[in-house]
């Protein structure tokens, strides 16, 4: 048992995110179950972001429908919604492929696959981009929606403050763990 623990610990590398490190420190069956659960949860988040914005990406706004707004702002909204959808689609695809492949993987290979977590890492970045890109998208939509300038400034300030608070909480969490 002690040798198995040492073998698991040999996969723990400097610079690996804490979530992956924790998966490398547990026995293979637990690591596999936790990894598959994480892939499923992250995939669900990516799919929800994708589903919520797909209509905007597939039916872009027409600048002529927003004559008071600069056409560049409408174009920025359209492009950002398409980029977010692509990122979430790519992330979801990788999570689903990774889940499918890991489900049939032998337990003896689990830790080495998790240690080389590049598909999971890429998909996590795609999901994070989808989530992080949604706040600016909402603010751009407010600016082209017809709200008056004061309302847009107040909305932007509130959304930016909430976003900054979220970043503070997240990075504080990373430093604590």
XYZ file of N, CA, C and O in Angstrom:
708
model
N 0.822 -1.189 0.000
C 0.000 0.000 0.000
C 0.871 1.259 0.000
O 0.536 2.237 -0.646
N 1.975 1.210 0.767
C 2.847 2.386 0.836
C 3.489 2.664 -0.519
O 3.641 3.824 -0.918
N 3.857 1.609 -1.242
C 4.447 1.787 -2.569
C 3.429 2.400 -3.529
O 3.760 3.304 -4.303
N 2.179 1.963 -3.448
C 1.133 2.522 -4.317
C 0.941 4.004 -4.038
O 0.756 4.796 -4.961
N 0.980 4.410 -2.743
C 0.852 5.831 -2.414
C 2.013 6.632 -2.983
O 1.847 7.725 -3.507
N 3.225 6.093 -2.886
C 4.398 6.770 -3.452
C 4.293 6.887 -4.967
O 4.651 7.913 -5.545
N 3.798 5.841 -5.624
C 3.632 5.893 -7.079
C 2.627 6.974 -7.460
O 2.827 7.707 -8.421
N 1.533 7.080 -6.692
C 0.540 8.124 -6.979
C 1.158 9.501 -6.775
O 0.962 10.400 -7.561
N 1.929 9.671 -5.714
C 2.542 10.965 -5.422
C 3.591 11.337 -6.465
O 3.858 12.509 -6.676
N 4.184 10.368 -7.138
C 5.201 10.677 -8.141
C 4.609 11.420 -9.333
O 5.326 12.059 -10.084
N 3.295 11.351 -9.509
C 2.663 12.075 -10.605
C 2.403 13.536 -10.265
O 2.111 14.329 -11.131
N 2.454 13.883 -8.981
C 2.154 15.253 -8.582
C 3.319 16.142 -8.994
O 4.451 15.940 -8.591
N 3.002 17.126 -9.829
C 4.033 17.981 -10.411
C 3.832 19.421 -9.971
O 2.711 19.830 -9.668
N 4.896 20.172 -9.967
C 4.829 21.588 -9.652
C 4.059 22.305 -10.762
O 4.257 22.047 -11.934
N 3.169 23.194 -10.382
C 2.430 23.979 -11.360
C 1.123 23.349 -11.806
O 0.381 23.964 -12.552
N 0.811 22.154 -11.356
C -0.448 21.518 -11.716
C -1.533 22.097 -10.818
O -1.334 22.266 -9.614
N -2.689 22.408 -11.397
C -3.755 23.027 -10.619
C -4.178 22.121 -9.473
O -4.094 20.900 -9.572
N -4.633 22.694 -8.348
C -4.963 21.902 -7.158
C -5.996 20.799 -7.412
O -5.910 19.733 -6.816
N -6.966 21.065 -8.292
C -7.981 20.058 -8.564
C -7.359 18.802 -9.159
O -7.716 17.686 -8.811
N -6.408 18.991 -10.054
C -5.741 17.849 -10.671
C -4.806 17.188 -9.654
O -4.743 15.965 -9.570
N -4.108 17.985 -8.851
C -3.242 17.410 -7.826
C -4.030 16.527 -6.873
O -3.578 15.452 -6.488
N -5.219 16.973 -6.488
C -6.013 16.171 -5.554
C -6.442 14.855 -6.189
O -6.561 13.845 -5.496
N -6.663 14.837 -7.490
C -7.024 13.594 -8.174
C -5.844 12.631 -8.233
O -6.029 11.413 -8.257
N -4.642 13.154 -8.260
C -3.455 12.306 -8.342
C -3.084 11.696 -6.993
O -2.320 10.737 -6.940
N -3.627 12.236 -5.914
C -3.270 11.767 -4.576
C -4.214 10.688 -4.040
O -3.993 10.182 -2.952
N -5.254 10.344 -4.783
C -6.215 9.331 -4.322
C -6.065 8.065 -5.166
O -5.503 8.112 -6.262
N -6.572 6.941 -4.687
C -6.504 5.701 -5.469
C -7.200 5.851 -6.828
O -8.114 6.663 -6.994
N -6.778 5.051 -7.788
C -7.255 5.150 -9.170
C -8.779 5.103 -9.307
O -9.341 5.924 -10.046
N -9.495 4.200 -8.637
C -10.960 4.189 -8.817
C -11.617 5.503 -8.386
O -12.506 6.011 -9.063
N -11.149 6.069 -7.268
C -11.694 7.348 -6.806
C -11.322 8.476 -7.762
O -12.137 9.360 -8.047
N -10.086 8.453 -8.235
C -9.628 9.487 -9.163
C -10.442 9.444 -10.455
O -10.844 10.488 -10.978
N -10.683 8.249 -10.950
C -11.456 8.105 -12.192
C -12.869 8.634 -12.002
O -13.373 9.401 -12.831
N -13.493 8.263 -10.903
C -14.863 8.719 -10.627
C -14.914 10.246 -10.509
O -15.787 10.900 -11.091
N -13.986 10.824 -9.768
C -13.959 12.275 -9.585
C -13.663 13.003 -10.890
O -14.251 14.050 -11.186
N -12.754 12.458 -11.688
C -12.404 13.072 -12.973
C -13.602 13.055 -13.921
O -13.910 14.061 -14.572
N -14.295 11.932 -13.985
C -15.477 11.835 -14.842
C -16.583 12.778 -14.356
O -17.269 13.409 -15.168
N -16.732 12.902 -13.042
C -17.726 13.828 -12.496
C -17.374 15.273 -12.851
O -18.258 16.053 -13.243
N -16.098 15.629 -12.742
C -15.670 16.995 -13.088
C -15.906 17.271 -14.565
O -16.415 18.339 -14.933
N -15.548 16.318 -15.420
C -15.778 16.496 -16.859
C -17.263 16.688 -17.153
O -17.645 17.549 -17.951
N -18.098 15.911 -16.502
C -19.548 16.018 -16.721
C -20.081 17.368 -16.256
O -20.876 18.004 -16.953
N -19.648 17.817 -15.082
C -20.125 19.095 -14.560
C -19.645 20.262 -15.420
O -20.411 21.170 -15.737
N -18.377 20.240 -15.806
C -17.839 21.313 -16.636
C -18.505 21.318 -18.005
O -18.771 22.374 -18.577
N -18.771 20.135 -18.524
C -19.453 20.031 -19.811
C -20.850 20.631 -19.727
O -21.289 21.341 -20.634
N -21.538 20.371 -18.636
C -22.881 20.923 -18.447
C -22.842 22.448 -18.423
O -23.669 23.111 -19.056
N -21.876 23.010 -17.717
C -21.749 24.474 -17.663
C -21.508 25.031 -19.064
O -22.147 26.005 -19.486
N -20.591 24.411 -19.806
C -20.300 24.878 -21.168
C -21.543 24.786 -22.050
O -21.825 25.698 -22.832
N -22.284 23.697 -21.916
C -23.497 23.541 -22.731
C -24.558 24.571 -22.370
O -25.263 25.070 -23.252
N -24.674 24.919 -21.094
C -25.658 25.925 -20.691
C -25.308 27.298 -21.254
O -26.183 28.024 -21.728
N -24.032 27.660 -21.196
C -23.613 28.940 -21.777
C -23.855 28.919 -23.281
O -24.386 29.875 -23.853
N -23.504 27.824 -23.919
C -23.710 27.685 -25.362
C -25.192 27.817 -25.709
O -25.559 28.577 -26.611
N -26.037 27.110 -24.982
C -27.479 27.145 -25.270
C -28.064 28.540 -25.069
O -28.929 28.974 -25.825
N -27.563 29.257 -24.066
C -28.123 30.581 -23.795
C -27.735 31.616 -24.839
O -28.445 32.593 -25.050
N -26.608 31.418 -25.522
C -26.139 32.426 -26.473
C -26.215 31.990 -27.929
O -25.937 32.789 -28.822
N -26.581 30.749 -28.182
C -26.569 30.248 -29.553
C -27.518 31.028 -30.462
O -27.196 31.286 -31.620
N -28.660 31.432 -29.932
C -29.594 32.229 -30.732
C -28.971 33.533 -31.204
O -29.152 33.944 -32.353
N -28.208 34.188 -30.319
C -27.542 35.441 -30.697
C -26.458 35.197 -31.737
O -26.238 36.015 -32.627
N -25.768 34.069 -31.620
C -24.692 33.776 -32.569
C -25.240 33.403 -33.937
O -24.682 33.781 -34.965
N -26.328 32.645 -33.952
C -26.886 32.193 -35.235
C -27.769 33.237 -35.911
O -27.983 33.166 -37.114
N -28.289 34.177 -35.137
C -29.115 35.261 -35.686
C -28.527 36.596 -35.257
O -29.030 37.246 -34.342
N -27.427 36.998 -35.890
C -26.757 38.236 -35.459
C -27.669 39.453 -35.584
O -28.585 39.496 -36.411
N -27.397 40.424 -34.725
C -28.144 41.674 -34.754
C -27.789 42.448 -36.017
O -26.649 42.410 -36.483
N -28.762 43.158 -36.540
C -28.545 44.003 -37.718
C -28.300 45.440 -37.264
O -29.095 45.987 -36.491
N -27.225 46.068 -37.727
C -26.958 47.453 -37.332
C -28.099 48.407 -37.669
O -28.347 49.363 -36.936
N -28.834 48.126 -38.741
C -29.941 49.019 -39.125
C -31.080 48.996 -38.111
O -31.857 49.947 -38.022
N -31.166 47.903 -37.297
C -32.200 47.818 -36.263
C -31.846 48.633 -35.020
O -32.686 48.809 -34.135
N -30.612 49.127 -34.979
C -30.139 49.916 -33.843
C -29.485 51.186 -34.366
O -28.265 51.372 -34.257
N -30.278 52.092 -34.941
C -29.690 53.280 -35.586
C -28.956 54.218 -34.632
O -28.052 54.935 -35.049
N -29.322 54.198 -33.364
C -28.660 55.091 -32.408
C -27.315 54.548 -31.947
O -26.537 55.270 -31.326
N -27.038 53.294 -32.233
C -25.790 52.666 -31.782
C -24.778 52.617 -32.916
O -25.144 52.396 -34.075
N -23.505 52.782 -32.595
C -22.475 52.668 -33.632
C -22.477 51.243 -34.216
O -22.586 50.265 -33.466
N -22.345 51.112 -35.524
C -22.321 49.779 -36.139
C -21.199 48.891 -35.595
O -21.346 47.673 -35.503
N -20.088 49.500 -35.204
C -18.978 48.733 -34.641
C -19.350 48.057 -33.325
O -18.885 46.950 -33.028
N -20.186 48.697 -32.532
C -20.625 48.116 -31.270
C -21.549 46.921 -31.514
O -21.441 45.892 -30.838
N -22.416 47.051 -32.498
C -23.298 45.933 -32.872
C -22.443 44.780 -33.411
O -22.665 43.614 -33.061
N -21.451 45.108 -34.225
C -20.561 44.073 -34.757
C -19.767 43.406 -33.633
O -19.577 42.180 -33.636
N -19.326 44.184 -32.643
C -18.589 43.615 -31.506
C -19.475 42.636 -30.743
O -19.020 41.554 -30.342
N -20.728 42.991 -30.549
C -21.661 42.091 -29.871
C -21.816 40.792 -30.663
O -21.742 39.699 -30.095
N -22.033 40.918 -31.952
C -22.203 39.722 -32.793
C -20.965 38.833 -32.763
O -21.066 37.608 -32.619
N -19.806 39.442 -32.899
C -18.564 38.660 -32.911
C -18.311 37.993 -31.567
O -17.948 36.813 -31.507
N -18.503 38.721 -30.470
C -18.255 38.150 -29.154
C -19.212 36.994 -28.862
O -18.801 35.970 -28.321
N -20.476 37.142 -29.260
C -21.414 36.034 -29.023
C -21.013 34.804 -29.835
O -21.111 33.668 -29.346
N -20.515 34.999 -31.034
C -20.070 33.866 -31.851
C -18.801 33.222 -31.273
O -18.676 31.996 -31.239
N -17.878 34.036 -30.811
C -16.641 33.515 -30.231
C -16.938 32.724 -28.954
O -16.398 31.634 -28.744
N -17.802 33.259 -28.105
C -18.169 32.556 -26.873
C -18.823 31.220 -27.204
O -18.510 30.190 -26.598
N -19.724 31.213 -28.175
C -20.387 29.961 -28.562
C -19.379 28.946 -29.094
O -19.456 27.756 -28.755
N -18.450 29.393 -29.910
C -17.426 28.472 -30.421
C -16.576 27.915 -29.289
O -16.309 26.705 -29.235
N -16.152 28.767 -28.374
C -15.333 28.303 -27.249
C -16.088 27.277 -26.416
O -15.537 26.235 -26.056
N -17.352 27.540 -26.131
C -18.142 26.597 -25.331
C -18.403 25.306 -26.101
O -18.399 24.222 -25.512
N -18.620 25.412 -27.396
C -18.813 24.210 -28.212
C -17.548 23.360 -28.216
O -17.605 22.140 -28.021
N -16.398 23.993 -28.395
C -15.135 23.256 -28.408
C -14.853 22.640 -27.036
O -14.420 21.491 -26.933
N -15.089 23.399 -25.971
C -14.887 22.879 -24.624
C -15.795 21.698 -24.333
O -15.355 20.675 -23.805
N -17.074 21.820 -24.699
C -18.021 20.725 -24.492
C -17.596 19.486 -25.264
O -17.641 18.370 -24.745
N -17.165 19.683 -26.485
C -16.722 18.550 -27.311
C -15.556 17.833 -26.652
O -15.550 16.597 -26.554
N -14.575 18.583 -26.185
C -13.409 17.968 -25.541
C -13.818 17.252 -24.254
O -13.381 16.130 -23.993
N -14.676 17.885 -23.454
C -15.124 17.225 -22.221
C -15.845 15.920 -22.528
O -15.636 14.909 -21.859
N -16.711 15.927 -23.543
C -17.441 14.705 -23.889
C -16.502 13.623 -24.419
O -16.635 12.448 -24.058
N -15.566 14.004 -25.269
C -14.596 13.024 -25.774
C -13.732 12.474 -24.643
O -13.474 11.266 -24.575
N -13.289 13.347 -23.772
C -12.463 12.918 -22.640
C -13.242 11.976 -21.722
O -12.711 10.959 -21.270
N -14.504 12.285 -21.465
C -15.337 11.426 -20.625
C -15.528 10.063 -21.270
O -15.414 9.029 -20.604
N -15.782 10.056 -22.566
C -15.971 8.793 -23.280
C -14.709 7.939 -23.235
O -14.776 6.734 -22.989
N -13.575 8.562 -23.465
C -12.316 7.810 -23.469
C -11.954 7.329 -22.068
O -11.510 6.198 -21.891
N -12.150 8.179 -21.061
C -11.774 7.804 -19.695
C -12.685 6.720 -19.133
O -12.243 5.928 -18.295
N -13.936 6.668 -19.565
C -14.862 5.672 -19.030
C -14.359 4.250 -19.287
O -14.562 3.358 -18.465
N -13.690 4.032 -20.403
C -13.194 2.705 -20.727
C -11.717 2.485 -20.445
O -11.160 1.458 -20.811
N -11.087 3.432 -19.778
C -9.647 3.338 -19.512
C -9.366 2.424 -18.319
O -10.057 2.483 -17.307
N -8.342 1.618 -18.453
C -7.927 0.733 -17.361
C -7.448 1.561 -16.174
O -6.816 2.605 -16.346
N -7.733 1.064 -14.986
C -7.389 1.810 -13.773
C -5.892 2.072 -13.643
O -5.483 3.089 -13.100
N -5.071 1.185 -14.165
C -3.624 1.361 -14.031
C -3.115 2.580 -14.807
O -2.029 3.078 -14.540
N -3.903 3.083 -15.752
C -3.485 4.221 -16.572
C -4.090 5.552 -16.114
O -3.730 6.599 -16.642
N -5.003 5.495 -15.176
C -5.773 6.692 -14.794
C -4.879 7.843 -14.347
O -4.998 8.964 -14.843
N -3.970 7.600 -13.420
C -3.151 8.694 -12.893
C -2.255 9.311 -13.966
O -2.082 10.530 -13.996
N -1.705 8.499 -14.854
C -0.836 9.070 -15.887
C -1.645 9.906 -16.874
O -1.162 10.928 -17.357
N -2.872 9.516 -17.139
C -3.721 10.308 -18.047
C -4.112 11.624 -17.382
O -4.040 12.686 -17.999
N -4.505 11.561 -16.126
C -4.887 12.784 -15.414
C -3.687 13.723 -15.275
O -3.832 14.938 -15.399
N -2.495 13.161 -15.037
C -1.295 13.991 -14.898
C -0.983 14.747 -16.189
O -0.490 15.869 -16.163
N -1.281 14.159 -17.325
C -1.083 14.831 -18.608
C -2.399 15.417 -19.078
O -2.856 15.149 -20.168
N -2.998 16.233 -18.281
C -4.379 16.688 -18.398
C -4.631 17.724 -19.491
O -5.572 18.484 -19.413
N -3.874 17.773 -20.547
C -4.007 18.848 -21.528
C -5.402 18.965 -22.148
O -5.879 20.079 -22.340
N -6.128 17.870 -22.487
C -7.481 18.076 -23.010
C -8.394 18.727 -21.964
O -9.152 19.639 -22.274
N -8.291 18.269 -20.728
C -9.103 18.832 -19.645
C -8.749 20.298 -19.442
O -9.621 21.147 -19.283
N -7.457 20.595 -19.486
C -6.979 21.968 -19.308
C -7.522 22.872 -20.422
O -8.036 23.956 -20.155
N -7.421 22.417 -21.677
C -7.933 23.198 -22.802
C -9.428 23.437 -22.661
O -9.914 24.563 -22.820
N -10.176 22.377 -22.363
C -11.635 22.502 -22.257
C -12.020 23.423 -21.097
O -12.993 24.185 -21.205
N -11.261 23.370 -20.008
C -11.533 24.255 -18.875
C -11.321 25.712 -19.272
O -12.107 26.586 -18.907
N -10.268 25.978 -20.046
C -10.042 27.343 -20.528
C -11.172 27.798 -21.449
O -11.577 28.957 -21.417
N -11.675 26.911 -22.280
C -12.780 27.262 -23.177
C -14.037 27.586 -22.370
O -14.745 28.552 -22.658
N -14.312 26.784 -21.352
C -15.462 27.043 -20.488
C -15.275 28.380 -19.762
O -16.203 29.186 -19.685
N -14.077 28.617 -19.243
C -13.810 29.863 -18.533
C -13.979 31.067 -19.461
O -14.533 32.094 -19.056
N -13.529 30.938 -20.700
C -13.706 32.042 -21.650
C -15.192 32.294 -21.886
O -15.632 33.443 -21.954
N -15.959 31.227 -22.008
C -17.403 31.386 -22.199
C -18.058 32.112 -21.046
O -18.877 33.011 -21.232
N -17.659 31.737 -19.841
C -18.243 32.373 -18.652
C -17.755 33.817 -18.528
O -18.550 34.736 -18.309
N -16.443 34.026 -18.679
C -15.890 35.370 -18.519
C -16.334 36.319 -19.636
O -16.464 37.514 -19.421
N -16.553 35.782 -20.821
C -16.957 36.634 -21.938
C -18.412 37.053 -21.901
O -18.820 37.977 -22.601
N -19.204 36.393 -21.081
C -20.628 36.699 -21.032
C -20.907 38.058 -20.400
O -21.798 38.779 -20.851
N -20.158 38.443 -19.387
C -20.381 39.742 -18.737
C -20.169 40.908 -19.711
O -21.040 41.784 -19.824
N -19.054 40.952 -20.444
C -18.918 42.036 -21.421
C -20.012 41.990 -22.500
O -20.467 43.031 -22.960
N -20.433 40.791 -22.864
C -21.486 40.660 -23.868
C -22.784 41.290 -23.375
O -23.460 42.009 -24.122
N -23.120 41.042 -22.111
C -24.335 41.632 -21.533
C -24.224 43.154 -21.509
O -25.188 43.867 -21.837
N -23.043 43.662 -21.163
C -22.876 45.121 -21.110
C -22.948 45.743 -22.508
O -23.572 46.799 -22.687
N -22.358 45.100 -23.492
C -22.440 45.621 -24.866
C -23.899 45.637 -25.320
O -24.364 46.602 -25.931
N -24.623 44.564 -25.005
C -26.040 44.492 -25.402
C -26.838 45.621 -24.760
O -27.732 46.192 -25.370
N -26.507 45.953 -23.518
C -27.197 47.057 -22.853
C -26.942 48.375 -23.586
O -27.868 49.181 -23.770
N -25.695 48.590 -24.031
C -25.355 49.838 -24.703
C -26.042 49.971 -26.057
O -26.277 51.089 -26.519
N -26.359 48.865 -26.713
C -27.013 48.976 -28.022
C -28.519 48.755 -27.939
O -29.218 48.862 -28.937
N -29.036 48.498 -26.744
C -30.447 48.134 -26.609
C -31.409 49.303 -26.577
O -32.610 49.110 -26.666
N -30.919 50.480 -26.404
C -31.826 51.618 -26.346
C -31.926 52.226 -24.962
O -32.666 53.189 -24.762
N -31.240 51.659 -23.977
C -31.205 52.294 -22.661
C -30.500 53.635 -22.795
O -29.621 53.804 -23.633
N -30.901 54.597 -21.965
C -30.215 55.883 -22.082
C -28.821 55.789 -21.484
O -28.470 54.835 -20.796
N -28.014 56.787 -21.770
C -26.593 56.767 -21.408
C -26.377 56.584 -19.905
O -25.508 55.825 -19.482
N -27.167 57.283 -19.092
C -27.027 57.173 -17.636
C -27.295 55.746 -17.166
O -26.555 55.205 -16.342
N -28.340 55.143 -17.687
C -28.655 53.759 -17.311
C -27.525 52.808 -17.716
O -27.167 51.905 -16.959
N -26.978 53.015 -18.891
C -25.883 52.165 -19.359
C -24.638 52.320 -18.490
O -23.966 51.330 -18.169
N -24.337 53.549 -18.091
C -23.172 53.786 -17.236
C -23.373 53.114 -15.879
O -22.466 52.458 -15.358
N -24.568 53.256 -15.313
C -24.858 52.633 -14.015
C -24.784 51.104 -14.138
O -24.165 50.440 -13.299
N -25.388 50.552 -15.180
C -25.351 49.110 -15.393
C -23.926 48.612 -15.578
O -23.529 47.592 -14.996
N -23.149 49.327 -16.347
C -21.749 48.950 -16.567
C -20.968 48.981 -15.259
O -20.183 48.064 -14.975
N -21.171 50.015 -14.463
C -20.458 50.117 -13.178
C -20.850 48.972 -12.242
O -19.980 48.362 -11.605
N -22.133 48.654 -12.170
C -22.588 47.562 -11.297
C -22.035 46.225 -11.788
O -21.510 45.432 -10.994
N -22.135 45.961 -13.086
C -21.628 44.694 -13.640
C -20.117 44.579 -13.461
O -19.614 43.503 -13.108
N -19.404 45.677 -13.668
C -17.948 45.649 -13.488
C -17.596 45.398 -12.025
O -16.677 44.624 -11.726
N -18.324 46.007 -11.100
C -18.064 45.794 -9.668
C -18.336 44.341 -9.286
O -17.552 43.731 -8.544
N -19.422 43.777 -9.786
C -19.727 42.366 -9.504
C -18.664 41.444 -10.104
O -18.238 40.474 -9.469
N -18.235 41.760 -11.314
C -17.202 40.949 -11.969
C -15.887 41.015 -11.189
O -15.239 39.999 -10.966
N -15.504 42.218 -10.752
C -14.273 42.364 -9.974
C -14.368 41.626 -8.642
O -13.400 41.008 -8.196
N -15.530 41.673 -8.017
C -15.728 40.935 -6.754
C -15.596 39.424 -6.996
O -14.989 38.720 -6.201
N -16.168 38.950 -8.098
C -16.044 37.540 -8.437
C -14.570 37.165 -8.603
O -14.126 36.120 -8.109
N -13.802 38.003 -9.285
C -12.380 37.735 -9.480
C -11.645 37.696 -8.144
O -10.798 36.837 -7.917
N -11.974 38.622 -7.261
C -11.348 38.661 -5.950
C -11.632 37.372 -5.183
O -10.726 36.764 -4.610
N -12.889 36.948 -5.166
C -13.264 35.716 -4.460
C -12.537 34.519 -5.062
O -12.001 33.668 -4.353
N -12.492 34.449 -6.395
C -11.854 33.309 -7.057
C -10.358 33.255 -6.767
O -9.827 32.224 -6.391
N -9.672 34.370 -6.936
C -8.225 34.357 -6.723
C -7.869 34.181 -5.249
O -6.855 33.583 -4.918
N -8.710 34.662 -4.367
C -8.513 34.413 -2.936
C -8.634 32.913 -2.669
O -7.852 32.345 -1.908
N -9.600 32.260 -3.323
C -9.778 30.806 -3.190
C -8.539 30.073 -3.699
O -8.065 29.129 -3.071
N -8.012 30.502 -4.843
C -6.820 29.842 -5.397
C -5.625 29.966 -4.468
O -4.856 29.037 -4.296
N -5.468 31.145 -3.849
C -4.344 31.350 -2.955
C -4.486 30.524 -1.679
O -3.497 30.080 -1.106
N -5.730 30.309 -1.248
C -5.963 29.545 -0.021
C -5.734 28.060 -0.223
O -5.463 27.333 0.715
N -5.884 27.600 -1.458
C -5.747 26.166 -1.730
C -4.542 25.947 -2.582
O -4.200 25.094 -3.157
